[in-house]
Amino acid sequence: MRIAVVAPSCPLKRDAATRVEELAAAAGVTLVVHPQCFLEDGHFAGPDADRLAALREVMADPGIDAVWFARGGYGSNRIAVAAANDLPAAARAKTYLGYSDGGFLLAALHKAGLRVAHGPMVQDVAREGGEAAVRRALAWLASGDREALEPGLDGPAMAFNLVVLSSLMGTPLEPDFNGAELLIEEVDEELYRIDRFLFHVSSQPGFAAVRQLRLGRCLVRDNDRPFGIELEAVARHWCERAGVRYAGRADIGHDSLNRIVPFPSRNA
């Protein structure tokens, strides 16, 4: 099993890469960390052209079985459309794993018919308990370990960071939710912002195709005054307005407990 690591957003820390290479070797997995992961161009892991080229390179390599996004941050939206265009044949034989800002690429590649999943990334090894998250991702990529999956999955599902999803809605990369459960998570946002993002997401016509919504972990920042509505009440409100069932909580989030959510198979 050969897994390539690329950084479509922000640079990967070298100590994180080294530790994950060790964990991969212990699991019998060959980790191929692309040199682009350590480039720095302002906020980004290299210019857009370099990040795109690295991703396209590993997508086209028939010796690579899976592509693992190094970390989130911001930037994958700048290359997502181009990444999913004119796909090489080898790209269709791989699995693509990431979350957070990587959701832009998950959406683009899934629409193009590729196998994608929301789940832990390489830089997560630096979190408290992060080695468990990395082992979970490696076990799923290498052998499809079902213990790594979000335990409440009962059918087709997709998972996104809420801010990323809100940015996707109304664009050519908006996911096709037809019959799928939608899981959302968020980090470091005030409740009023979560309310605003859910307003935008649930107001889009495509949201009506969601089978049900579940809410992952959301790290809520203090507002300057109490919002007056609890997090789950916010989610229920916008689900009710859109006629979509709210089905409770999900085991995903910006933390080391983040579970894997494979997107449904799709024929491009």
PDB file of C-alpha atoms in Angstrom, residues 10 32-33 46 53 59 71 85 111 117 126 140 143 155 163-164 183 198 202 212 215 222 228:
ATOM      1  CA  CYS A  10      -1.013  25.179   3.951  1.00  0.00           C
ATOM      2  CA  VAL A  32       5.230   9.113   0.012  1.00  0.00           C
ATOM      3  CA  VAL A  33       5.387  12.711   1.250  1.00  0.00           C
ATOM      4  CA  GLY A  46       3.622  26.947  -2.535  1.00  0.00           C
ATOM      5  CA  ALA A  53       0.938  20.226 -10.071  1.00  0.00           C
ATOM      6  CA  MET A  59      -3.266  11.470  -9.075  1.00  0.00           C
ATOM      7  CA  ARG A  71      -3.591  19.590   6.468  1.00  0.00           C
ATOM      8  CA  ASN A  85     -10.743  18.414 -14.912  1.00  0.00           C
ATOM      9  CA  LYS A 111     -18.502  15.259  -8.526  1.00  0.00           C
ATOM     10  CA  ALA A 117     -13.842  10.495   2.337  1.00  0.00           C
ATOM     11  CA  ALA A 126       0.247  17.117  16.378  1.00  0.00           C
ATOM     12  CA  TRP A 140      -9.094   2.628   6.881  1.00  0.00           C
ATOM     13  CA  SER A 143      -7.700  -2.218   4.820  1.00  0.00           C
ATOM     14  CA  GLY A 155     -26.709   4.874   4.356  1.00  0.00           C
ATOM     15  CA  VAL A 163     -17.902  27.253   6.610  1.00  0.00           C
ATOM     16  CA  VAL A 164     -16.468  25.276   3.685  1.00  0.00           C
ATOM     17  CA  LEU A 183     -22.839  15.630   8.637  1.00  0.00           C
ATOM     18  CA  LEU A 198     -26.780  27.347   8.299  1.00  0.00           C
ATOM     19  CA  SER A 202     -30.337  25.480   4.113  1.00  0.00           C
ATOM     20  CA  GLN A 212     -31.187  14.064   7.138  1.00  0.00           C
ATOM     21  CA  LEU A 215     -24.312  17.853  13.815  1.00  0.00           C
ATOM     22  CA  ASP A 222     -17.817  33.257  23.054  1.00  0.00           C
ATOM     23  CA  GLY A 228     -29.812  32.996  23.518  1.00  0.00           C
TER      24      GLY A 228
END
